[in-house]
Amino acid sequence: MSQARSKRKNSTTVWVAIGAIFLIILLIIWLTFADLTGNTDVAAFLAPYIVN
């Protein structure tokens, strides 16, 4: 039973690492796109939608 738990824990760790890497890649793409479009001030971009 100990071996099965160890294998399950290792596979969970792998999936968490893959998810973290995927989220970092998405963040880099998002920031690059925002920088290229000149829309780096997210708070100023969202303020008119929040107020109205």
mmCIF file of N, CA and C in Angstrom:
data_model
loop_
_atom_site.group_PDB
_atom_site.id
_atom_site.type_symbol
_atom_site.label_atom_id
_atom_site.label_comp_id
_atom_site.label_asym_id
_atom_site.label_seq_id
_atom_site.Cartn_x
_atom_site.Cartn_y
_atom_site.Cartn_z
ATOM 1 N N MET A 1 0.830 -1.201 0.000
ATOM 2 C CA MET A 1 0.000 0.000 0.000
ATOM 3 C C MET A 1 0.867 1.255 0.000
ATOM 4 N N SER A 2 1.981 1.185 0.667
ATOM 5 C CA SER A 2 2.865 2.339 0.751
ATOM 6 C C SER A 2 3.389 2.735 -0.625
ATOM 7 N N GLN A 3 3.664 1.731 -1.444
ATOM 8 C CA GLN A 3 4.186 1.998 -2.785
ATOM 9 C C GLN A 3 3.118 2.674 -3.655
ATOM 10 N N ALA A 4 1.879 2.281 -3.521
ATOM 11 C CA ALA A 4 0.791 2.881 -4.296
ATOM 12 C C ALA A 4 0.592 4.342 -3.903
ATOM 13 N N ARG A 5 0.669 4.635 -2.606
ATOM 14 C CA ARG A 5 0.525 6.025 -2.163
ATOM 15 C C ARG A 5 1.661 6.890 -2.670
ATOM 16 N N SER A 6 2.861 6.341 -2.669
ATOM 17 C CA SER A 6 4.024 7.080 -3.140
ATOM 18 C C SER A 6 3.888 7.401 -4.629
ATOM 19 N N LYS A 7 3.409 6.424 -5.402
ATOM 20 C CA LYS A 7 3.228 6.641 -6.835
ATOM 21 C C LYS A 7 2.150 7.698 -7.084
ATOM 22 N N ARG A 8 1.068 7.634 -6.307
ATOM 23 C CA ARG A 8 -0.020 8.601 -6.469
ATOM 24 C C ARG A 8 0.459 10.007 -6.118
ATOM 25 N N LYS A 9 1.245 10.108 -5.050
ATOM 26 C CA LYS A 9 1.756 11.417 -4.642
ATOM 27 C C LYS A 9 2.700 11.983 -5.696
ATOM 28 N N ASN A 10 3.528 11.126 -6.278
ATOM 29 C CA ASN A 10 4.449 11.582 -7.322
ATOM 30 C C ASN A 10 3.693 12.062 -8.554
ATOM 31 N N SER A 11 2.641 11.353 -8.938
ATOM 32 C CA SER A 11 1.880 11.774 -10.119
ATOM 33 C C SER A 11 1.144 13.082 -9.844
ATOM 34 N N THR A 12 0.664 13.265 -8.615
ATOM 35 C CA THR A 12 0.015 14.527 -8.255
ATOM 36 C C THR A 12 1.006 15.675 -8.321
ATOM 37 N N THR A 13 2.209 15.457 -7.835
ATOM 38 C CA THR A 13 3.245 16.484 -7.879
ATOM 39 C C THR A 13 3.581 16.860 -9.317
ATOM 40 N N VAL A 14 3.619 15.883 -10.181
ATOM 41 C CA VAL A 14 3.907 16.144 -11.600
ATOM 42 C C VAL A 14 2.814 17.007 -12.206
ATOM 43 N N TRP A 15 1.549 16.686 -11.917
ATOM 44 C CA TRP A 15 0.447 17.463 -12.485
ATOM 45 C C TRP A 15 0.406 18.878 -11.930
ATOM 46 N N VAL A 16 0.743 19.051 -10.677
ATOM 47 C CA VAL A 16 0.796 20.391 -10.094
ATOM 48 C C VAL A 16 1.905 21.203 -10.769
ATOM 49 N N ALA A 17 3.043 20.588 -11.007
ATOM 50 C CA ALA A 17 4.151 21.269 -11.674
ATOM 51 C C ALA A 17 3.768 21.652 -13.105
ATOM 52 N N ILE A 18 3.107 20.746 -13.809
ATOM 53 C CA ILE A 18 2.671 21.040 -15.184
ATOM 54 C C ILE A 18 1.668 22.192 -15.182
ATOM 55 N N GLY A 19 0.741 22.179 -14.244
ATOM 56 C CA GLY A 19 -0.243 23.263 -14.147
ATOM 57 C C GLY A 19 0.407 24.601 -13.844
ATOM 58 N N ALA A 20 1.386 24.604 -12.954
ATOM 59 C CA ALA A 20 2.079 25.848 -12.613
ATOM 60 C C ALA A 20 2.840 26.384 -13.814
ATOM 61 N N ILE A 21 3.507 25.519 -14.541
ATOM 62 C CA ILE A 21 4.241 25.952 -15.741
ATOM 63 C C ILE A 21 3.278 26.496 -16.781
ATOM 64 N N PHE A 22 2.143 25.839 -16.959
ATOM 65 C CA PHE A 22 1.135 26.302 -17.914
ATOM 66 C C PHE A 22 0.617 27.688 -17.540
ATOM 67 N N LEU A 23 0.345 27.909 -16.258
ATOM 68 C CA LEU A 23 -0.145 29.217 -15.817
ATOM 69 C C LEU A 23 0.917 30.304 -15.994
ATOM 70 N N ILE A 24 2.176 29.976 -15.768
ATOM 71 C CA ILE A 24 3.251 30.945 -15.977
ATOM 72 C C ILE A 24 3.351 31.312 -17.452
ATOM 73 N N ILE A 25 3.218 30.319 -18.327
ATOM 74 C CA ILE A 25 3.253 30.593 -19.772
ATOM 75 C C ILE A 25 2.084 31.485 -20.173
ATOM 76 N N LEU A 26 0.885 31.208 -19.655
ATOM 77 C CA LEU A 26 -0.266 32.059 -19.953
ATOM 78 C C LEU A 26 -0.057 33.484 -19.456
ATOM 79 N N LEU A 27 0.541 33.635 -18.292
ATOM 80 C CA LEU A 27 0.816 34.958 -17.748
ATOM 81 C C LEU A 27 1.797 35.713 -18.634
ATOM 82 N N ILE A 28 2.836 35.048 -19.088
ATOM 83 C CA ILE A 28 3.812 35.695 -19.971
ATOM 84 C C ILE A 28 3.159 36.123 -21.275
ATOM 85 N N ILE A 29 2.316 35.252 -21.849
ATOM 86 C CA ILE A 29 1.614 35.602 -23.093
ATOM 87 C C ILE A 29 0.691 36.790 -22.862
ATOM 88 N N TRP A 30 -0.035 36.779 -21.751
ATOM 89 C CA TRP A 30 -0.957 37.870 -21.438
ATOM 90 C C TRP A 30 -0.218 39.190 -21.273
ATOM 91 N N LEU A 31 0.878 39.177 -20.536
ATOM 92 C CA LEU A 31 1.642 40.403 -20.323
ATOM 93 C C LEU A 31 2.287 40.892 -21.608
ATOM 94 N N THR A 32 2.750 39.973 -22.439
ATOM 95 C CA THR A 32 3.337 40.361 -23.729
ATOM 96 C C THR A 32 2.279 41.001 -24.619
ATOM 97 N N PHE A 33 1.106 40.402 -24.693
ATOM 98 C CA PHE A 33 0.026 40.956 -25.504
ATOM 99 C C PHE A 33 -0.393 42.331 -24.990
ATOM 100 N N ALA A 34 -0.490 42.484 -23.677
ATOM 101 C CA ALA A 34 -0.853 43.775 -23.097
ATOM 102 C C ALA A 34 0.208 44.824 -23.404
ATOM 103 N N ASP A 35 1.465 44.426 -23.354
ATOM 104 C CA ASP A 35 2.544 45.367 -23.638
ATOM 105 C C ASP A 35 2.542 45.760 -25.113
ATOM 106 N N LEU A 36 2.306 44.822 -25.996
ATOM 107 C CA LEU A 36 2.291 45.117 -27.429
ATOM 108 C C LEU A 36 1.120 46.015 -27.815
ATOM 109 N N THR A 37 0.000 45.870 -27.153
ATOM 110 C CA THR A 37 -1.158 46.710 -27.464
ATOM 111 C C THR A 37 -1.135 48.024 -26.697
ATOM 112 N N GLY A 38 -0.168 48.184 -25.795
ATOM 113 C CA GLY A 38 -0.058 49.426 -25.036
ATOM 114 C C GLY A 38 -1.039 49.519 -23.896
ATOM 115 N N ASN A 39 -1.668 48.440 -23.543
ATOM 116 C CA ASN A 39 -2.672 48.441 -22.479
ATOM 117 C C ASN A 39 -2.091 47.775 -21.233
ATOM 118 N N THR A 40 -1.146 48.440 -20.599
ATOM 119 C CA THR A 40 -0.501 47.832 -19.443
ATOM 120 C C THR A 40 -1.138 48.271 -18.131
ATOM 121 N N ASP A 41 -1.990 49.288 -18.164
ATOM 122 C CA ASP A 41 -2.629 49.752 -16.938
ATOM 123 C C ASP A 41 -4.017 49.130 -16.841
ATOM 124 N N VAL A 42 -4.081 47.980 -16.233
ATOM 125 C CA VAL A 42 -5.330 47.223 -16.171
ATOM 126 C C VAL A 42 -6.363 47.948 -15.315
ATOM 127 N N ALA A 43 -5.934 48.580 -14.233
ATOM 128 C CA ALA A 43 -6.872 49.287 -13.360
ATOM 129 C C ALA A 43 -7.550 50.433 -14.114
ATOM 130 N N ALA A 44 -6.799 51.174 -14.908
ATOM 131 C CA ALA A 44 -7.385 52.272 -15.678
ATOM 132 C C ALA A 44 -8.298 51.737 -16.787
ATOM 133 N N PHE A 45 -7.982 50.571 -17.293
ATOM 134 C CA PHE A 45 -8.800 49.971 -18.344
ATOM 135 C C PHE A 45 -10.146 49.495 -17.796
ATOM 136 N N LEU A 46 -10.149 48.962 -16.588
ATOM 137 C CA LEU A 46 -11.370 48.406 -16.016
ATOM 138 C C LEU A 46 -12.222 49.444 -15.263
ATOM 139 N N ALA A 47 -11.641 50.552 -14.891
ATOM 140 C CA ALA A 47 -12.360 51.560 -14.082
ATOM 141 C C ALA A 47 -13.652 52.035 -14.738
ATOM 142 N N PRO A 48 -13.666 52.375 -16.032
ATOM 143 C CA PRO A 48 -14.928 52.846 -16.617
ATOM 144 C C PRO A 48 -16.055 51.792 -16.568
ATOM 145 N N TYR A 49 -15.696 50.523 -16.650
ATOM 146 C CA TYR A 49 -16.710 49.468 -16.602
ATOM 147 C C TYR A 49 -17.242 49.269 -15.196
ATOM 148 N N ILE A 50 -16.398 49.496 -14.193
ATOM 149 C CA ILE A 50 -16.800 49.314 -12.807
ATOM 150 C C ILE A 50 -17.680 50.471 -12.345
ATOM 151 N N VAL A 51 -17.337 51.692 -12.758
ATOM 152 C CA VAL A 51 -18.066 52.882 -12.316
ATOM 153 C C VAL A 51 -19.460 52.945 -12.932
ATOM 154 N N ASN A 52 -19.550 52.605 -14.214
ATOM 155 C CA ASN A 52 -20.852 52.734 -14.899
ATOM 156 C C ASN A 52 -21.688 51.561 -14.645
#
